[in-house]
Short mmCIF file of C-alpha atoms in Angstrom, two decimals:
data_model
loop_
_atom_site.label_atom_id
_atom_site.label_comp_id
_atom_site.label_asym_id
_atom_site.label_seq_id
_atom_site.Cartn_x
_atom_site.Cartn_y
_atom_site.Cartn_z
CA MET D 117 -2.67 -23.20 -35.40
CA SER D 118 -4.24 -20.20 -33.66
CA VAL D 119 -6.06 -20.68 -30.39
CA GLY D 120 -9.36 -18.86 -30.06
CA ILE D 121 -10.61 -17.14 -26.95
CA ARG D 122 -13.63 -18.75 -25.34
CA HIS D 123 -16.75 -16.59 -25.38
CA ASP D 124 -16.98 -16.60 -21.58
CA ASP D 125 -13.33 -15.54 -21.24
CA LEU D 126 -13.81 -12.76 -23.80
CA ARG D 127 -16.94 -11.54 -22.01
CA LYS D 128 -15.11 -11.52 -18.65
CA ARG D 129 -12.16 -9.63 -20.12
CA ASN D 130 -14.36 -7.01 -21.77
CA ARG D 131 -16.46 -6.48 -18.64
CA ALA D 132 -13.28 -6.12 -16.58
CA MET D 133 -11.94 -3.53 -19.03
CA VAL D 134 -15.12 -1.46 -18.81
CA ILE D 135 -15.23 -1.56 -15.00
CA SER D 136 -11.52 -0.69 -14.82
CA ALA D 137 -11.94 2.26 -17.20
CA VAL D 138 -14.76 3.69 -15.09
CA ARG D 139 -12.82 3.13 -11.85
CA ARG D 140 -9.78 4.91 -13.27
CA ALA D 141 -11.81 7.86 -14.51
CA GLY D 142 -14.23 8.11 -11.58
CA GLN D 143 -16.96 8.65 -14.14
CA ALA D 144 -16.80 8.51 -17.92
CA SER D 145 -19.03 8.66 -20.99
CA ARG D 146 -19.44 5.62 -23.21
CA THR D 147 -17.34 7.39 -25.84
CA GLU D 148 -14.51 7.91 -23.32
CA ILE D 149 -14.72 4.27 -22.22
CA ALA D 150 -14.45 3.17 -25.86
CA ALA D 151 -11.38 5.37 -26.34
CA THR D 152 -9.73 3.97 -23.21
CA THR D 153 -10.48 0.30 -23.83
CA GLY D 154 -10.41 0.11 -27.62
CA LEU D 155 -13.74 -1.74 -27.59
CA SER D 156 -16.43 -0.86 -30.11
CA HIS D 157 -19.26 1.50 -29.18
CA SER D 158 -21.79 -1.31 -29.61
CA THR D 159 -19.82 -3.55 -27.22
CA ILE D 160 -19.53 -0.72 -24.68
CA SER D 161 -23.27 -0.04 -24.89
CA ALA D 162 -24.16 -3.69 -24.38
CA ILE D 163 -21.75 -4.23 -21.48
CA SER D 164 -22.57 -0.97 -19.71
CA SER D 165 -26.31 -1.68 -20.00
CA ASP D 166 -25.82 -5.10 -18.38
CA LEU D 167 -23.64 -3.63 -15.61
CA ILE D 168 -26.21 -0.91 -14.89
CA VAL D 169 -29.02 -3.49 -14.66
CA GLU D 170 -26.85 -5.57 -12.31
CA GLY D 171 -26.31 -2.53 -10.06
CA ILE D 172 -22.55 -2.40 -10.65
CA LEU D 173 -22.51 0.85 -12.65
CA ALA D 174 -24.92 3.76 -12.59
CA GLU D 175 -25.62 6.69 -14.89
CA THR D 176 -24.64 9.98 -13.27
CA LYS D 177 -25.43 13.63 -13.84
CA GLY D 178 -21.79 14.48 -14.42
CA GLY D 179 -21.87 14.40 -18.22
CA GLU D 180 -22.02 17.86 -19.78
CA ALA D 181 -22.04 18.97 -23.38
CA ASN D 182 -18.98 20.74 -24.69
CA ALA D 183 -19.85 24.43 -25.01
CA LEU D 184 -18.42 24.47 -28.56
CA LYS D 185 -20.39 21.42 -29.72
CA ARG D 186 -24.03 20.99 -30.50
CA GLY D 187 -26.26 18.18 -29.40
CA ARG D 188 -27.22 16.55 -26.16
CA PRO D 189 -24.60 16.12 -23.41
CA GLN D 190 -23.12 12.65 -23.15
CA VAL D 191 -24.38 10.69 -20.16
CA ALA D 192 -21.59 9.78 -17.76
CA ILE D 193 -21.32 6.39 -16.09
CA GLY D 194 -19.96 5.90 -12.58
CA LEU D 195 -19.50 3.09 -10.09
CA HIS D 196 -22.56 2.25 -8.02
CA PRO D 197 -21.44 2.85 -4.41
CA GLU D 198 -23.56 0.01 -3.02
CA ALA D 199 -22.40 -2.64 -5.49
CA ALA D 200 -19.84 -3.88 -2.96
CA THR D 201 -18.22 -2.90 0.33
CA VAL D 202 -14.67 -3.73 1.46
CA VAL D 203 -12.61 -3.32 4.62
CA ALA D 204 -9.01 -2.09 4.83
CA ILE D 205 -7.03 -2.92 7.98
CA VAL D 206 -3.63 -1.31 8.63
CA LEU D 207 -1.57 -2.88 11.42
CA LEU D 208 1.76 -1.16 12.02
CA PHE D 209 4.13 -0.76 14.94
CA ASN D 210 1.94 0.35 17.88
CA PHE D 211 -0.85 1.39 15.50
CA LEU D 212 -4.10 -0.07 14.14
CA SER D 213 -6.70 1.39 11.79
CA VAL D 214 -9.79 0.07 10.03
CA SER D 215 -11.59 1.71 7.08
CA VAL D 216 -14.84 0.59 5.47
CA VAL D 217 -14.95 1.60 1.81
CA ASP D 218 -17.83 1.50 -0.68
CA PHE D 219 -17.58 0.31 -4.30
CA ALA D 220 -16.91 3.85 -5.56
CA GLY D 221 -13.90 4.11 -3.26
CA HIS D 222 -15.44 6.38 -0.62
CA THR D 223 -14.62 5.77 3.06
CA ILE D 224 -17.90 5.42 4.95
CA ALA D 225 -16.55 4.46 8.39
CA GLU D 226 -13.12 4.44 10.01
CA GLU D 227 -11.28 4.19 13.31
CA GLN D 228 -7.65 4.21 14.43
CA LYS D 229 -5.88 3.75 17.73
CA LYS D 230 -2.47 3.28 19.31
CA LEU D 231 -1.70 -0.05 20.94
CA SER D 232 1.42 -1.73 22.24
CA THR D 233 1.77 -4.33 19.49
CA PHE D 234 4.98 -5.91 20.76
CA HIS D 235 3.56 -6.65 24.21
CA LEU D 236 0.24 -8.14 23.04
CA SER D 237 -0.26 -11.89 22.83
CA GLU D 238 -1.12 -13.42 19.47
CA ASP D 239 -4.77 -13.75 20.50
CA GLU D 240 -4.87 -10.15 21.70
CA LEU D 241 -3.32 -8.86 18.48
CA VAL D 242 -5.80 -10.69 16.27
CA GLY D 243 -8.61 -9.84 18.69
CA GLU D 244 -7.91 -6.10 18.44
CA CYS D 245 -8.29 -6.31 14.65
CA ILE D 246 -11.54 -8.25 14.87
CA ALA D 247 -13.01 -5.98 17.53
CA MET D 248 -12.29 -2.82 15.52
CA VAL D 249 -13.79 -4.31 12.35
CA LYS D 250 -16.92 -5.28 14.25
CA ARG D 251 -17.27 -1.78 15.66
CA GLN D 252 -17.08 -0.24 12.20
CA LEU D 253 -19.48 -2.71 10.64
CA GLY D 254 -21.96 -1.90 13.39
CA LYS D 255 -22.08 1.79 12.51
CA ARG D 256 -25.26 3.17 10.95
CA ALA D 257 -23.57 4.08 7.65
CA VAL D 258 -22.38 0.48 7.24
CA SER D 259 -25.00 -1.61 9.02
CA GLY D 260 -26.71 -4.06 6.69
CA ARG D 261 -24.11 -3.78 3.93
CA PRO D 262 -22.67 -7.17 3.02
CA ILE D 263 -18.86 -7.12 3.02
CA SER D 264 -17.13 -8.56 -0.05
CA ARG D 265 -13.49 -8.65 1.01
CA ILE D 266 -11.01 -7.63 3.71
CA VAL D 267 -7.39 -6.69 3.04
CA LEU D 268 -5.01 -6.38 5.98
CA ALA D 269 -1.66 -4.64 5.53
CA ILE D 270 1.02 -5.31 8.10
CA GLN D 271 4.67 -4.48 8.66
CA GLY D 272 6.72 -7.57 8.03
CA THR D 273 6.87 -10.60 5.79
CA THR D 274 3.75 -12.42 4.66
CA ASP D 275 3.49 -15.78 2.96
CA ALA D 276 3.06 -16.17 -0.80
CA ASP D 277 -0.60 -17.12 -0.29
CA ASN D 278 -1.26 -13.76 1.41
CA HIS D 279 -2.76 -15.33 4.50
CA THR D 280 -0.10 -15.60 7.19
CA LEU D 281 2.27 -13.15 8.85
CA LEU D 282 5.61 -14.99 8.81
CA TRP D 283 7.67 -12.41 10.71
CA SER D 284 7.29 -8.82 11.82
CA PRO D 285 9.26 -6.38 13.98
CA ILE D 286 5.98 -5.21 15.55
CA THR D 287 5.42 -8.48 17.43
CA LYS D 288 7.45 -11.28 19.01
CA HIS D 289 5.09 -13.86 17.51
CA GLU D 290 5.71 -15.56 14.17
CA GLY D 291 3.48 -17.49 11.78
CA ILE D 292 0.23 -15.74 12.75
CA ASP D 293 -2.63 -16.92 10.53
CA PHE D 294 -4.40 -13.55 10.38
CA GLY D 295 -6.25 -14.51 7.19
CA GLY D 296 -7.71 -17.74 8.51
CA ARG D 297 -8.61 -16.38 11.93
CA LEU D 298 -10.35 -13.29 10.56
CA GLU D 299 -12.18 -15.31 7.91
CA ARG D 300 -13.49 -17.81 10.44
CA THR D 301 -14.77 -15.07 12.74
CA LEU D 302 -16.05 -12.53 10.21
CA GLY D 303 -17.11 -14.87 7.40
CA VAL D 304 -15.43 -12.72 4.72
CA PRO D 305 -12.46 -13.56 2.44
CA VAL D 306 -9.25 -12.00 3.81
CA THR D 307 -5.96 -11.13 2.12
CA VAL D 308 -2.85 -10.29 4.17
CA GLU D 309 -0.35 -7.97 2.47
CA ASN D 310 2.96 -6.28 3.21
CA ASP D 311 2.42 -2.60 4.08
CA CYS D 312 5.00 -1.26 1.62
CA ASN D 313 3.47 -3.24 -1.22
CA MET D 314 0.20 -1.50 -0.48
CA ILE D 315 1.95 1.88 -0.59
CA ALA D 316 3.14 1.00 -4.10
CA VAL D 317 -0.40 0.01 -5.14
CA ALA D 318 -1.75 3.32 -3.80
CA LEU D 319 0.87 5.41 -5.60
CA ARG D 320 -0.11 3.89 -8.95
CA TRP D 321 -3.70 4.92 -8.37
CA ARG D 322 -2.84 8.35 -7.03
CA ASP D 323 -0.28 9.37 -9.65
CA PRO D 324 -0.29 6.94 -12.60
CA GLU D 325 1.80 9.25 -14.77
CA ARG D 326 4.79 9.16 -12.40
CA TYR D 327 4.28 5.68 -10.96
CA ARG D 328 3.63 3.57 -14.00
CA SER D 329 5.89 0.76 -15.18
CA ASP D 330 8.93 0.77 -12.87
CA PHE D 331 9.16 2.53 -9.50
CA ILE D 332 10.16 2.04 -5.88
CA ALA D 333 8.39 3.02 -2.66
CA ILE D 334 10.64 3.25 0.40
CA LEU D 335 9.08 3.50 3.86
CA LEU D 336 11.13 5.72 6.17
CA SER D 337 9.61 5.19 9.59
CA HIS D 338 10.53 3.36 12.78
CA GLY D 339 11.47 0.62 10.36
CA ILE D 340 12.53 0.66 6.71
CA GLY D 341 10.56 -1.17 4.02
CA MET D 342 10.18 -1.29 0.26
CA GLY D 343 7.48 -1.83 -2.34
CA LEU D 344 8.90 -2.58 -5.78
CA VAL D 345 7.06 -2.42 -9.11
CA LEU D 346 8.81 -3.80 -12.20
CA LYS D 347 7.31 -3.83 -15.71
CA GLY D 348 4.01 -2.76 -14.21
CA GLU D 349 3.84 -5.69 -11.80
CA LEU D 350 4.24 -5.61 -8.03
CA PHE D 351 7.30 -7.68 -7.11
CA THR D 352 6.62 -10.49 -4.66
CA GLY D 353 8.54 -13.66 -3.90
CA THR D 354 7.43 -17.26 -4.26
CA GLN D 355 8.04 -17.89 -0.57
CA SER D 356 7.08 -14.52 0.89
CA SER D 357 5.98 -10.96 0.17
CA GLY D 358 9.54 -10.07 -0.95
CA GLY D 359 11.25 -6.69 -0.97
CA GLU D 360 12.94 -6.69 2.48
CA PHE D 361 15.11 -3.67 1.63
CA GLY D 362 15.43 -2.55 5.25
CA HIS D 363 17.14 -5.80 6.19
CA MET D 364 19.72 -5.84 3.43
CA VAL D 365 23.17 -5.69 5.00
CA HIS D 366 24.77 -2.26 4.86
CA ARG D 367 27.73 -3.02 7.12
CA PRO D 368 28.54 -6.62 8.16
CA ASP D 369 28.60 -6.96 11.96
CA GLY D 370 27.51 -3.33 12.23
CA ALA D 371 24.80 -1.65 14.28
CA LEU D 372 22.19 -3.77 16.06
CA CYS D 373 18.87 -3.97 14.19
CA ARG D 374 15.37 -4.62 15.54
CA CYS D 375 15.38 -7.92 13.67
CA GLY D 376 18.20 -9.15 15.94
CA ARG D 377 20.83 -9.16 13.21
CA ARG D 378 23.54 -6.56 12.68
CA GLY D 379 24.39 -4.04 10.00
CA CYS D 380 21.00 -3.82 8.29
CA VAL D 381 20.04 -0.68 6.35
CA GLU D 382 17.31 -0.14 8.96
CA ALA D 383 19.89 -0.16 11.77
CA TYR D 384 21.18 3.11 10.31
CA ALA D 385 18.12 4.68 8.69
CA GLY D 386 15.15 3.73 10.88
CA ASN D 387 13.85 6.33 13.32
CA TYR D 388 15.29 4.43 16.28
CA ALA D 389 18.67 4.21 14.52
CA ILE D 390 18.81 7.93 13.75
CA TRP D 391 17.81 8.70 17.36
CA ARG D 392 20.41 6.29 18.74
CA SER D 393 23.15 7.77 16.58
CA ALA D 394 22.20 11.38 17.35
CA SER D 395 22.19 10.72 21.10
CA GLY D 396 25.69 9.25 20.97
CA ALA D 397 24.56 5.82 22.17
CA SER D 398 26.47 2.67 21.28
CA GLU D 399 25.49 0.78 18.13
CA ASP D 400 25.16 -2.24 20.43
CA GLU D 401 22.37 -0.57 22.40
CA ALA D 402 18.96 -2.19 21.98
CA PRO D 403 16.64 -0.16 19.70
CA ILE D 404 14.14 2.08 21.51
CA SER D 405 10.64 0.64 21.16
CA ASP D 406 8.94 3.84 20.01
CA ILE D 407 9.83 7.46 19.29
CA GLY D 408 7.12 10.10 18.90
CA ALA D 409 6.68 12.17 15.77
CA ASP D 410 7.26 15.37 17.77
CA ASP D 411 10.58 14.06 19.05
CA MET D 412 11.72 13.18 15.52
CA ALA D 413 10.62 16.61 14.29
CA LYS D 414 12.72 18.29 17.01
CA LEU D 415 15.69 16.12 16.07
CA ALA D 416 15.36 17.13 12.40
CA ALA D 417 15.05 20.80 13.38
CA ALA D 418 18.28 20.56 15.38
CA ALA D 419 20.03 18.94 12.42
CA ARG D 420 18.94 21.79 10.17
CA ASP D 421 19.98 24.40 12.72
CA HIS D 422 23.58 23.38 13.34
CA ASP D 423 26.27 20.90 12.46
CA GLY D 424 26.51 18.22 15.10
CA PRO D 425 25.55 14.63 15.99
CA GLU D 426 21.96 15.16 14.80
CA ARG D 427 23.05 16.14 11.29
CA GLU D 428 25.61 13.33 11.23
CA ALA D 429 22.90 10.82 12.14
CA TYR D 430 20.83 11.86 9.12
CA ARG D 431 23.95 11.76 6.94
CA ARG D 432 24.59 8.17 8.00
CA ALA D 433 20.96 7.30 7.28
CA GLY D 434 21.26 8.75 3.78
CA GLU D 435 24.48 6.86 3.20
CA ALA D 436 22.90 3.52 4.15
CA LEU D 437 19.85 4.16 1.97
CA GLY D 438 22.02 5.34 -0.92
CA TYR D 439 24.32 2.33 -0.96
CA GLY D 440 21.28 0.05 -0.81
CA LEU D 441 19.48 1.81 -3.65
CA GLY D 442 22.68 2.02 -5.69
CA SER D 443 23.12 -1.74 -5.43
CA LEU D 444 19.51 -2.18 -6.53
CA PHE D 445 19.97 0.15 -9.50
CA ALA D 446 22.97 -1.92 -10.55
CA LEU D 447 20.45 -4.70 -11.22
CA ILE D 448 17.48 -2.77 -12.62
CA ASP D 449 17.01 0.41 -14.63
CA PRO D 450 16.83 3.77 -12.81
CA ALA D 451 13.27 4.43 -11.69
CA PRO D 452 11.27 7.03 -9.73
CA VAL D 453 11.55 6.63 -5.96
CA ALA D 454 8.88 7.62 -3.44
CA MET D 455 10.07 8.23 0.11
CA VAL D 456 7.13 7.70 2.43
CA GLY D 457 6.62 8.09 6.17
CA ILE D 458 7.76 10.32 8.99
CA GLY D 459 11.37 10.12 7.79
CA ALA D 460 10.34 11.60 4.46
CA GLY D 461 9.68 14.85 6.31
CA ALA D 462 13.44 15.07 6.85
CA PHE D 463 14.40 13.98 3.34
CA ASP D 464 16.23 17.27 2.80
CA LEU D 465 18.69 16.10 5.46
CA ILE D 466 18.99 12.62 4.00
CA GLU D 467 19.12 13.32 0.26
CA PRO D 468 22.66 14.76 -0.15
CA ALA D 469 24.39 11.73 1.41
CA LEU D 470 21.94 9.39 -0.32
CA ARG D 471 22.74 10.76 -3.77
CA SER D 472 26.47 10.77 -3.01
CA ALA D 473 26.34 7.11 -1.96
CA ILE D 474 24.37 6.11 -5.07
CA GLY D 475 27.00 7.86 -7.17
CA MET D 476 29.70 5.63 -5.65
CA THR D 477 27.97 2.41 -6.74
CA ALA D 478 27.61 0.66 -10.09
CA GLY D 479 24.01 1.83 -10.17
CA GLY D 480 25.13 5.43 -9.89
CA GLN D 481 26.17 5.79 -13.52
CA HIS D 482 22.58 6.78 -14.31
CA SER D 483 21.92 8.63 -11.03
CA LYS D 484 20.73 11.77 -12.79
CA ALA D 485 17.79 9.77 -14.14
CA ILE D 486 16.63 8.87 -10.62
CA SER D 487 13.94 11.19 -9.25
CA PHE D 488 12.65 11.37 -5.69
CA ALA D 489 9.34 12.47 -4.17
CA ALA D 490 8.47 12.62 -0.46
CA TYR D 491 5.19 11.81 1.33
CA SER D 492 5.26 12.23 5.09
CA ASP D 493 2.17 10.21 6.10
CA GLU D 494 2.13 6.55 5.13
CA VAL D 495 -1.16 5.49 6.74
CA PRO D 496 -3.54 7.02 4.13
CA LEU D 497 -1.47 5.47 1.34
CA ILE D 498 -1.45 2.02 2.96
CA ALA D 499 -5.22 2.18 3.57
CA LEU D 500 -5.82 3.30 -0.02
CA GLY D 501 -3.65 0.46 -1.32
CA CYS D 502 -5.64 -2.07 0.74
CA ALA D 503 -8.97 -0.70 -0.50
CA MET D 504 -7.89 -0.71 -4.15
CA ARG D 505 -6.42 -4.20 -3.81
CA ALA D 506 -9.78 -5.42 -2.55
CA LEU D 507 -11.89 -3.48 -5.05
CA THR D 508 -9.87 -4.42 -8.12
CA PHE D 509 -10.03 -8.08 -7.10
CA ILE D 510 -13.82 -7.79 -6.98
CA ASP D 511 -13.82 -5.94 -10.33
CA GLU D 512 -11.69 -8.50 -12.14
CA GLU D 513 -12.51 -11.83 -10.50
CA VAL D 514 -16.11 -11.52 -9.33
CA LEU D 515 -18.08 -8.87 -11.18
CA ALA D 516 -16.31 -9.30 -14.51
CA ALA D 517 -17.30 -12.97 -14.43
CA GLY D 518 -20.91 -12.05 -13.70
CA GLY D 519 -20.86 -13.33 -10.11
CA PRO D 520 -22.44 -11.63 -7.10
CA ALA D 521 -20.32 -8.87 -5.63
CA MET D 522 -21.54 -9.18 -2.10
CA THR D 523 -20.66 -12.10 0.13
CA ARG D 524 -22.68 -11.83 3.28
CA GLY D 525 -20.54 -12.64 6.30
CA LYS D 526 -21.54 -13.84 9.72
CA ASP D 527 -23.41 -11.63 12.14
CA VAL D 528 -20.51 -9.41 13.20
CA ALA D 529 -22.42 -6.61 14.87
#
């Protein structure tokens, strides 16, 4: 016996498909939306008309007639910028940023600052996030806009409900209920995500041809993280955000890691680990709390200039990353890899040892099918991932169902 689809469910699905097609294209004609979604022209016309009336979509002046075809130009449809507004918060080691993004994906207000995350109390850490959001929501370009959703990306492990930071190397505090505390103060739904997962989300939006079904995003920064997409779905655990690649064991009882354990991949490939190795310090030495981008650039330049401890440090980093990835590729098919962060700027120093190490593992039998790309600045990608996470949730769960996009929060000015 076949099971039919309820009319309301079918309507929600079709509306979501139309909104998604427009978001992917930026703007598109009704004919292009029909080609993308497979829906009939009559269905597209009816849905788009409703969405325009509701202020979710808007006709634009971008549609132009093909010079080789006769007739009127097709009218393009775009996302109405004021249909919803979201906030992206990025909280990393000694760094905080907030971006306010309209429904069309344009950033309308933003701020970033350095702060000593490890030395702040739990209240101070949460308070810094709230204070920065309030400042941005008070700006003229944002004032009066109801906020629909906030997504906060943070280094570390979050719970499966995307509300609580379970553990992070950026703070000595555990179990911080960022989601609940921000929601109670700002009156807006909050989702807490792992930063590397948001990098993976951003890459799919930025380059959907390369980052489609299966791919891996590796963060090469002070710490090492991973966002993993399998069969088109972001991998997350049932107990946590999953994907703790940096804290897989590379060498049992090896170098001291920031997490307090020994031998992690990060203890060889994180910025502090490369710096420690290049300076000739003991692997038992406590990790340096922060190393500037200029200092890491000088270290990489020295490694390129001559053979010595600097070059050896990058070789050891590549080896640790390669063995880790090779073990992963023994379990899954070869996939594109994105190296992201300040360490990606020195990927030329890391790659030879990385590829050699992969070739020595079971996953290395298909190593020629593994491609790498490098992106040296992770913050824009993390912020983009947060914004798209928030906007697609609104697209699929709120607007597609015909609900109001804008949830007015408390007075946060």
